[in-house]
Amino acid sequence: MKIYKFGGASVKNAERIRHLADIVAQETDDLMIVVSAMGKTTNQLEDFTQMLYPDAPFEDRDYNCLYDQVVSTGELQSTRIVSAYLNHAGLANQWMDITSVLRTDSTFREANVDIATSTTLLHQYLSAHPAHIYVTQGFIGGTADGLRTTLGREGSDYTAALLAYMLDADSVTLWKDVLGVYSADPRKVRDARLIHEMTYAEAAQLVEQGAQIVHKKTFQPLLEKQIPLFVKPFLRPEEQGTWIH
Ligand code: ASP
Ligand code: MG
């Protein structure tokens, strides 16, 4: 099985979701597709939560719990739409609510994943719902008592890596709005080079230096199981992108 992750920009409108289906149609292996909220939905849901309780202190636990219940709906909605469209386009798939599978503690907004329990729950789920393609949410999880949690902003890359780890996946592909990983920020540095192949150590160092290409928690689970990571341009899937291994 391979893991494909699509960020918010890749599902921001109907045209992009059709394009996502074209990419999925090219893949012959079984797929676990991880999707973020559409476009800037997470920011809007964040603002909305703040409007409800404008004076709540940022550290307040009840506020953070409420935040997670509201903000997590962005991914639940986007994946419903992507899953329904793929089914419509002939790409039969199973929509998976990851909040019943990715078990976390109740550190709302920065939840820690219980890998052992999640691995068991995930394999149980897959046996009970056999499919070649699954569509599920990045960024969110759930507690033992059924509350939704989030893993920290931009956490969908990390979800993709965790699923790869728990499934012993063959690879992870992060479909992004860039051609791949560059040696420096191409918007700022004129001779920034596109890097086609690099090690985990090199990639982790770039992220350490502030590169925002991949969420920093993504590498560890992949490194541990030696699962290769591809960063591929969503709009130009024929391009090579970057291979990290
Ligand atoms: N939708 C979430 C966010 O914008 C997670 C993600 O995009 O990775 O932070
Ligand atoms: Mg996002």
PDB file of N, CA and C in Angstrom, residues 100-174:
ATOM      1  N   SER A 100     -11.779   7.626  14.922  1.00  0.00           N
ATOM      2  CA  SER A 100     -12.052   6.402  15.674  1.00  0.00           C
ATOM      3  C   SER A 100     -10.894   5.413  15.566  1.00  0.00           C
ATOM      4  N   VAL A 101      -9.839   5.805  14.876  1.00  0.00           N
ATOM      5  CA  VAL A 101      -8.726   4.899  14.607  1.00  0.00           C
ATOM      6  C   VAL A 101      -7.402   5.454  15.141  1.00  0.00           C
ATOM      7  N   LEU A 102      -7.188   6.752  14.930  1.00  0.00           N
ATOM      8  CA  LEU A 102      -5.944   7.376  15.397  1.00  0.00           C
ATOM      9  C   LEU A 102      -6.162   7.887  16.828  1.00  0.00           C
ATOM     10  N   ARG A 103      -5.807   7.038  17.786  1.00  0.00           N
ATOM     11  CA  ARG A 103      -6.074   7.311  19.193  1.00  0.00           C
ATOM     12  C   ARG A 103      -5.016   8.257  19.763  1.00  0.00           C
ATOM     13  N   THR A 104      -5.486   9.311  20.392  1.00  0.00           N
ATOM     14  CA  THR A 104      -4.559  10.277  20.992  1.00  0.00           C
ATOM     15  C   THR A 104      -4.892  10.488  22.465  1.00  0.00           C
ATOM     16  N   ASP A 105      -4.008  11.193  23.151  1.00  0.00           N
ATOM     17  CA  ASP A 105      -4.337  11.654  24.497  1.00  0.00           C
ATOM     18  C   ASP A 105      -5.237  12.886  24.352  1.00  0.00           C
ATOM     19  N   SER A 106      -5.546  13.563  25.451  1.00  0.00           N
ATOM     20  CA  SER A 106      -6.439  14.714  25.327  1.00  0.00           C
ATOM     21  C   SER A 106      -5.694  16.040  25.499  1.00  0.00           C
ATOM     22  N   THR A 107      -4.493  16.086  24.965  1.00  0.00           N
ATOM     23  CA  THR A 107      -3.783  17.376  24.862  1.00  0.00           C
ATOM     24  C   THR A 107      -4.336  18.074  23.625  1.00  0.00           C
ATOM     25  N   PHE A 108      -5.481  18.758  23.815  1.00  0.00           N
ATOM     26  CA  PHE A 108      -6.158  19.354  22.671  1.00  0.00           C
ATOM     27  C   PHE A 108      -5.255  20.369  21.967  1.00  0.00           C
ATOM     28  N   ARG A 109      -5.334  20.393  20.676  1.00  0.00           N
ATOM     29  CA  ARG A 109      -4.564  21.242  19.743  1.00  0.00           C
ATOM     30  C   ARG A 109      -3.130  20.783  19.525  1.00  0.00           C
ATOM     31  N   GLU A 110      -2.681  19.815  20.302  1.00  0.00           N
ATOM     32  CA  GLU A 110      -1.290  19.338  20.142  1.00  0.00           C
ATOM     33  C   GLU A 110      -1.264  17.899  20.647  1.00  0.00           C
ATOM     34  N   ALA A 111      -2.234  17.117  20.205  1.00  0.00           N
ATOM     35  CA  ALA A 111      -2.436  15.793  20.790  1.00  0.00           C
ATOM     36  C   ALA A 111      -1.310  14.829  20.431  1.00  0.00           C
ATOM     37  N   ASN A 112      -1.001  13.923  21.351  1.00  0.00           N
ATOM     38  CA  ASN A 112       0.031  12.901  21.147  1.00  0.00           C
ATOM     39  C   ASN A 112      -0.638  11.589  20.779  1.00  0.00           C
ATOM     40  N   VAL A 113      -0.101  10.953  19.756  1.00  0.00           N
ATOM     41  CA  VAL A 113      -0.715   9.736  19.230  1.00  0.00           C
ATOM     42  C   VAL A 113      -0.207   8.509  19.990  1.00  0.00           C
ATOM     43  N   ASP A 114      -1.145   7.644  20.357  1.00  0.00           N
ATOM     44  CA  ASP A 114      -0.816   6.346  20.966  1.00  0.00           C
ATOM     45  C   ASP A 114      -0.658   5.363  19.797  1.00  0.00           C
ATOM     46  N   ILE A 115       0.588   5.127  19.425  1.00  0.00           N
ATOM     47  CA  ILE A 115       0.854   4.358  18.195  1.00  0.00           C
ATOM     48  C   ILE A 115       0.393   2.911  18.336  1.00  0.00           C
ATOM     49  N   ALA A 116       0.644   2.314  19.495  1.00  0.00           N
ATOM     50  CA  ALA A 116       0.307   0.890  19.661  1.00  0.00           C
ATOM     51  C   ALA A 116      -1.199   0.678  19.521  1.00  0.00           C
ATOM     52  N   THR A 117      -1.984   1.460  20.266  1.00  0.00           N
ATOM     53  CA  THR A 117      -3.443   1.316  20.192  1.00  0.00           C
ATOM     54  C   THR A 117      -3.954   1.646  18.789  1.00  0.00           C
ATOM     55  N   SER A 118      -3.413   2.708  18.210  1.00  0.00           N
ATOM     56  CA  SER A 118      -3.866   3.125  16.871  1.00  0.00           C
ATOM     57  C   SER A 118      -3.576   2.050  15.837  1.00  0.00           C
ATOM     58  N   THR A 119      -2.431   1.391  15.965  1.00  0.00           N
ATOM     59  CA  THR A 119      -2.080   0.344  15.002  1.00  0.00           C
ATOM     60  C   THR A 119      -3.106  -0.779  15.054  1.00  0.00           C
ATOM     61  N   THR A 120      -3.467  -1.189  16.274  1.00  0.00           N
ATOM     62  CA  THR A 120      -4.478  -2.244  16.423  1.00  0.00           C
ATOM     63  C   THR A 120      -5.808  -1.794  15.829  1.00  0.00           C
ATOM     64  N   LEU A 121      -6.245  -0.587  16.191  1.00  0.00           N
ATOM     65  CA  LEU A 121      -7.538  -0.090  15.705  1.00  0.00           C
ATOM     66  C   LEU A 121      -7.549   0.031  14.184  1.00  0.00           C
ATOM     67  N   LEU A 122      -6.454   0.487  13.630  1.00  0.00           N
ATOM     68  CA  LEU A 122      -6.370   0.675  12.184  1.00  0.00           C
ATOM     69  C   LEU A 122      -6.472  -0.668  11.460  1.00  0.00           C
ATOM     70  N   HIS A 123      -5.716  -1.656  11.931  1.00  0.00           N
ATOM     71  CA  HIS A 123      -5.773  -2.955  11.254  1.00  0.00           C
ATOM     72  C   HIS A 123      -7.155  -3.600  11.406  1.00  0.00           C
ATOM     73  N   GLN A 124      -7.775  -3.405  12.565  1.00  0.00           N
ATOM     74  CA  GLN A 124      -9.145  -3.914  12.739  1.00  0.00           C
ATOM     75  C   GLN A 124     -10.081  -3.252  11.739  1.00  0.00           C
ATOM     76  N   TYR A 125      -9.927  -1.956  11.592  1.00  0.00           N
ATOM     77  CA  TYR A 125     -10.799  -1.219  10.679  1.00  0.00           C
ATOM     78  C   TYR A 125     -10.622  -1.710   9.249  1.00  0.00           C
ATOM     79  N   LEU A 126      -9.378  -1.867   8.822  1.00  0.00           N
ATOM     80  CA  LEU A 126      -9.123  -2.264   7.437  1.00  0.00           C
ATOM     81  C   LEU A 126      -9.648  -3.674   7.160  1.00  0.00           C
ATOM     82  N   SER A 127      -9.523  -4.587   8.150  1.00  0.00           N
ATOM     83  CA  SER A 127     -10.060  -5.934   7.915  1.00  0.00           C
ATOM     84  C   SER A 127     -11.574  -5.907   7.827  1.00  0.00           C
ATOM     85  N   ALA A 128     -12.193  -5.042   8.623  1.00  0.00           N
ATOM     86  CA  ALA A 128     -13.657  -4.978   8.613  1.00  0.00           C
ATOM     87  C   ALA A 128     -14.193  -4.258   7.373  1.00  0.00           C
ATOM     88  N   HIS A 129     -13.353  -3.431   6.737  1.00  0.00           N
ATOM     89  CA  HIS A 129     -13.799  -2.640   5.570  1.00  0.00           C
ATOM     90  C   HIS A 129     -12.791  -2.795   4.437  1.00  0.00           C
ATOM     91  N   PRO A 130     -12.730  -3.982   3.833  1.00  0.00           N
ATOM     92  CA  PRO A 130     -11.718  -4.168   2.792  1.00  0.00           C
ATOM     93  C   PRO A 130     -11.973  -3.270   1.573  1.00  0.00           C
ATOM     94  N   ALA A 131     -10.913  -2.651   1.073  1.00  0.00           N
ATOM     95  CA  ALA A 131     -11.023  -1.772  -0.101  1.00  0.00           C
ATOM     96  C   ALA A 131      -9.633  -1.603  -0.703  1.00  0.00           C
ATOM     97  N   HIS A 132      -9.597  -1.136  -1.953  1.00  0.00           N
ATOM     98  CA  HIS A 132      -8.301  -0.839  -2.578  1.00  0.00           C
ATOM     99  C   HIS A 132      -7.886   0.596  -2.343  1.00  0.00           C
ATOM    100  N   ILE A 133      -8.889   1.450  -2.115  1.00  0.00           N
ATOM    101  CA  ILE A 133      -8.590   2.861  -1.876  1.00  0.00           C
ATOM    102  C   ILE A 133      -9.350   3.317  -0.626  1.00  0.00           C
ATOM    103  N   TYR A 134      -8.632   3.931   0.287  1.00  0.00           N
ATOM    104  CA  TYR A 134      -9.259   4.558   1.461  1.00  0.00           C
ATOM    105  C   TYR A 134      -9.035   6.055   1.365  1.00  0.00           C
ATOM    106  N   VAL A 135     -10.007   6.812   1.848  1.00  0.00           N
ATOM    107  CA  VAL A 135      -9.865   8.270   1.924  1.00  0.00           C
ATOM    108  C   VAL A 135     -10.049   8.659   3.383  1.00  0.00           C
ATOM    109  N   THR A 136      -9.071   9.351   3.940  1.00  0.00           N
ATOM    110  CA  THR A 136      -9.191   9.730   5.346  1.00  0.00           C
ATOM    111  C   THR A 136      -8.596  11.110   5.608  1.00  0.00           C
ATOM    112  N   GLN A 137      -8.722  11.564   6.857  1.00  0.00           N
ATOM    113  CA  GLN A 137      -8.365  12.923   7.225  1.00  0.00           C
ATOM    114  C   GLN A 137      -6.933  13.028   7.758  1.00  0.00           C
ATOM    115  N   GLY A 138      -6.254  14.066   7.349  1.00  0.00           N
ATOM    116  CA  GLY A 138      -5.011  14.416   8.015  1.00  0.00           C
ATOM    117  C   GLY A 138      -5.313  15.233   9.252  1.00  0.00           C
ATOM    118  N   PHE A 139      -4.294  15.425  10.111  1.00  0.00           N
ATOM    119  CA  PHE A 139      -4.350  16.483  11.138  1.00  0.00           C
ATOM    120  C   PHE A 139      -5.189  16.168  12.366  1.00  0.00           C
ATOM    121  N   ILE A 140      -6.142  15.220  12.255  1.00  0.00           N
ATOM    122  CA  ILE A 140      -7.045  15.015  13.392  1.00  0.00           C
ATOM    123  C   ILE A 140      -6.959  13.590  13.931  1.00  0.00           C
ATOM    124  N   GLY A 141      -7.394  13.425  15.184  1.00  0.00           N
ATOM    125  CA  GLY A 141      -7.450  12.117  15.823  1.00  0.00           C
ATOM    126  C   GLY A 141      -8.581  12.114  16.825  1.00  0.00           C
ATOM    127  N   GLY A 142      -8.572  11.130  17.714  1.00  0.00           N
ATOM    128  CA  GLY A 142      -9.646  11.081  18.704  1.00  0.00           C
ATOM    129  C   GLY A 142      -9.198  10.434  20.000  1.00  0.00           C
ATOM    130  N   THR A 143      -9.851  10.833  21.088  1.00  0.00           N
ATOM    131  CA  THR A 143      -9.521  10.271  22.404  1.00  0.00           C
ATOM    132  C   THR A 143     -10.338   9.002  22.649  1.00  0.00           C
ATOM    133  N   ALA A 144      -9.974   8.284  23.712  1.00  0.00           N
ATOM    134  CA  ALA A 144     -10.695   7.048  24.048  1.00  0.00           C
ATOM    135  C   ALA A 144     -12.158   7.341  24.354  1.00  0.00           C
ATOM    136  N   ASP A 145     -12.466   8.542  24.892  1.00  0.00           N
ATOM    137  CA  ASP A 145     -13.870   8.837  25.203  1.00  0.00           C
ATOM    138  C   ASP A 145     -14.591   9.593  24.084  1.00  0.00           C
ATOM    139  N   GLY A 146     -14.040   9.518  22.873  1.00  0.00           N
ATOM    140  CA  GLY A 146     -14.809   9.960  21.711  1.00  0.00           C
ATOM    141  C   GLY A 146     -14.740  11.436  21.364  1.00  0.00           C
ATOM    142  N   LEU A 147     -13.803  12.169  21.966  1.00  0.00           N
ATOM    143  CA  LEU A 147     -13.650  13.571  21.563  1.00  0.00           C
ATOM    144  C   LEU A 147     -12.641  13.650  20.429  1.00  0.00           C
ATOM    145  N   ARG A 148     -12.833  14.633  19.545  1.00  0.00           N
ATOM    146  CA  ARG A 148     -11.872  14.810  18.460  1.00  0.00           C
ATOM    147  C   ARG A 148     -10.702  15.672  18.940  1.00  0.00           C
ATOM    148  N   THR A 149      -9.555  15.393  18.380  1.00  0.00           N
ATOM    149  CA  THR A 149      -8.351  16.157  18.728  1.00  0.00           C
ATOM    150  C   THR A 149      -7.664  16.597  17.432  1.00  0.00           C
ATOM    151  N   THR A 150      -6.739  17.566  17.549  1.00  0.00           N
ATOM    152  CA  THR A 150      -5.893  17.918  16.401  1.00  0.00           C
ATOM    153  C   THR A 150      -4.429  17.776  16.808  1.00  0.00           C
ATOM    154  N   LEU A 151      -3.588  17.573  15.809  1.00  0.00           N
ATOM    155  CA  LEU A 151      -2.182  17.229  16.068  1.00  0.00           C
ATOM    156  C   LEU A 151      -1.241  18.416  15.951  1.00  0.00           C
ATOM    157  N   GLY A 152      -1.787  19.623  15.809  1.00  0.00           N
ATOM    158  CA  GLY A 152      -0.947  20.806  15.583  1.00  0.00           C
ATOM    159  C   GLY A 152      -1.081  21.250  14.133  1.00  0.00           C
ATOM    160  N   ARG A 153      -1.091  22.556  13.919  1.00  0.00           N
ATOM    161  CA  ARG A 153      -1.311  23.108  12.578  1.00  0.00           C
ATOM    162  C   ARG A 153      -0.370  22.499  11.546  1.00  0.00           C
ATOM    163  N   GLU A 154      -0.886  22.313  10.373  1.00  0.00           N
ATOM    164  CA  GLU A 154      -0.160  21.726   9.237  1.00  0.00           C
ATOM    165  C   GLU A 154       0.237  20.269   9.496  1.00  0.00           C
ATOM    166  N   GLY A 155      -0.529  19.613  10.364  1.00  0.00           N
ATOM    167  CA  GLY A 155      -0.146  18.279  10.792  1.00  0.00           C
ATOM    168  C   GLY A 155      -0.481  17.128   9.841  1.00  0.00           C
ATOM    169  N   SER A 156      -1.025  17.416   8.679  1.00  0.00           N
ATOM    170  CA  SER A 156      -1.440  16.319   7.788  1.00  0.00           C
ATOM    171  C   SER A 156      -0.267  15.498   7.239  1.00  0.00           C
ATOM    172  N   ASP A 157       0.854  16.152   7.018  1.00  0.00           N
ATOM    173  CA  ASP A 157       2.041  15.398   6.569  1.00  0.00           C
ATOM    174  C   ASP A 157       2.394  14.348   7.625  1.00  0.00           C
ATOM    175  N   TYR A 158       2.315  14.773   8.868  1.00  0.00           N
ATOM    176  CA  TYR A 158       2.633  13.875   9.983  1.00  0.00           C
ATOM    177  C   TYR A 158       1.662  12.692  10.024  1.00  0.00           C
ATOM    178  N   THR A 159       0.373  12.970   9.812  1.00  0.00           N
ATOM    179  CA  THR A 159      -0.609  11.881   9.744  1.00  0.00           C
ATOM    180  C   THR A 159      -0.223  10.871   8.664  1.00  0.00           C
ATOM    181  N   ALA A 160       0.177  11.377   7.500  1.00  0.00           N
ATOM    182  CA  ALA A 160       0.557  10.487   6.398  1.00  0.00           C
ATOM    183  C   ALA A 160       1.722   9.592   6.828  1.00  0.00           C
ATOM    184  N   ALA A 161       2.689  10.174   7.518  1.00  0.00           N
ATOM    185  CA  ALA A 161       3.847   9.395   7.972  1.00  0.00           C
ATOM    186  C   ALA A 161       3.446   8.366   9.022  1.00  0.00           C
ATOM    187  N   LEU A 162       2.552   8.751   9.936  1.00  0.00           N
ATOM    188  CA  LEU A 162       2.097   7.810  10.968  1.00  0.00           C
ATOM    189  C   LEU A 162       1.348   6.634  10.344  1.00  0.00           C
ATOM    190  N   LEU A 163       0.488   6.921   9.381  1.00  0.00           N
ATOM    191  CA  LEU A 163      -0.254   5.840   8.724  1.00  0.00           C
ATOM    192  C   LEU A 163       0.715   4.919   7.991  1.00  0.00           C
ATOM    193  N   ALA A 164       1.712   5.499   7.357  1.00  0.00           N
ATOM    194  CA  ALA A 164       2.717   4.686   6.652  1.00  0.00           C
ATOM    195  C   ALA A 164       3.432   3.770   7.641  1.00  0.00           C
ATOM    196  N   TYR A 165       3.779   4.324   8.773  1.00  0.00           N
ATOM    197  CA  TYR A 165       4.467   3.556   9.812  1.00  0.00           C
ATOM    198  C   TYR A 165       3.583   2.398  10.287  1.00  0.00           C
ATOM    199  N   MET A 166       2.335   2.690  10.575  1.00  0.00           N
ATOM    200  CA  MET A 166       1.443   1.679  11.148  1.00  0.00           C
ATOM    201  C   MET A 166       1.059   0.614  10.116  1.00  0.00           C
ATOM    202  N   LEU A 167       1.104   0.971   8.844  1.00  0.00           N
ATOM    203  CA  LEU A 167       0.716   0.033   7.779  1.00  0.00           C
ATOM    204  C   LEU A 167       1.916  -0.589   7.086  1.00  0.00           C
ATOM    205  N   ASP A 168       3.119  -0.241   7.514  1.00  0.00           N
ATOM    206  CA  ASP A 168       4.323  -0.665   6.784  1.00  0.00           C
ATOM    207  C   ASP A 168       4.164  -0.394   5.291  1.00  0.00           C
ATOM    208  N   ALA A 169       3.813   0.834   4.987  1.00  0.00           N
ATOM    209  CA  ALA A 169       3.534   1.208   3.591  1.00  0.00           C
ATOM    210  C   ALA A 169       4.815   1.179   2.756  1.00  0.00           C
ATOM    211  N   ASP A 170       4.625   1.085   1.423  1.00  0.00           N
ATOM    212  CA  ASP A 170       5.777   1.067   0.516  1.00  0.00           C
ATOM    213  C   ASP A 170       6.379   2.454   0.347  1.00  0.00           C
ATOM    214  N   SER A 171       5.536   3.482   0.396  1.00  0.00           N
ATOM    215  CA  SER A 171       6.042   4.850   0.235  1.00  0.00           C
ATOM    216  C   SER A 171       4.966   5.839   0.658  1.00  0.00           C
ATOM    217  N   VAL A 172       5.425   7.083   0.860  1.00  0.00           N
ATOM    218  CA  VAL A 172       4.513   8.201   1.105  1.00  0.00           C
ATOM    219  C   VAL A 172       4.755   9.232   0.017  1.00  0.00           C
ATOM    220  N   THR A 173       3.682   9.733  -0.588  1.00  0.00           N
ATOM    221  CA  THR A 173       3.820  10.827  -1.549  1.00  0.00           C
ATOM    222  C   THR A 173       3.036  12.026  -1.038  1.00  0.00           C
ATOM    223  N   LEU A 174       3.748  13.134  -0.870  1.00  0.00           N
ATOM    224  CA  LEU A 174       3.097  14.385  -0.474  1.00  0.00           C
ATOM    225  C   LEU A 174       2.920  15.206  -1.746  1.00  0.00           C
TER     226      LEU A 174
END
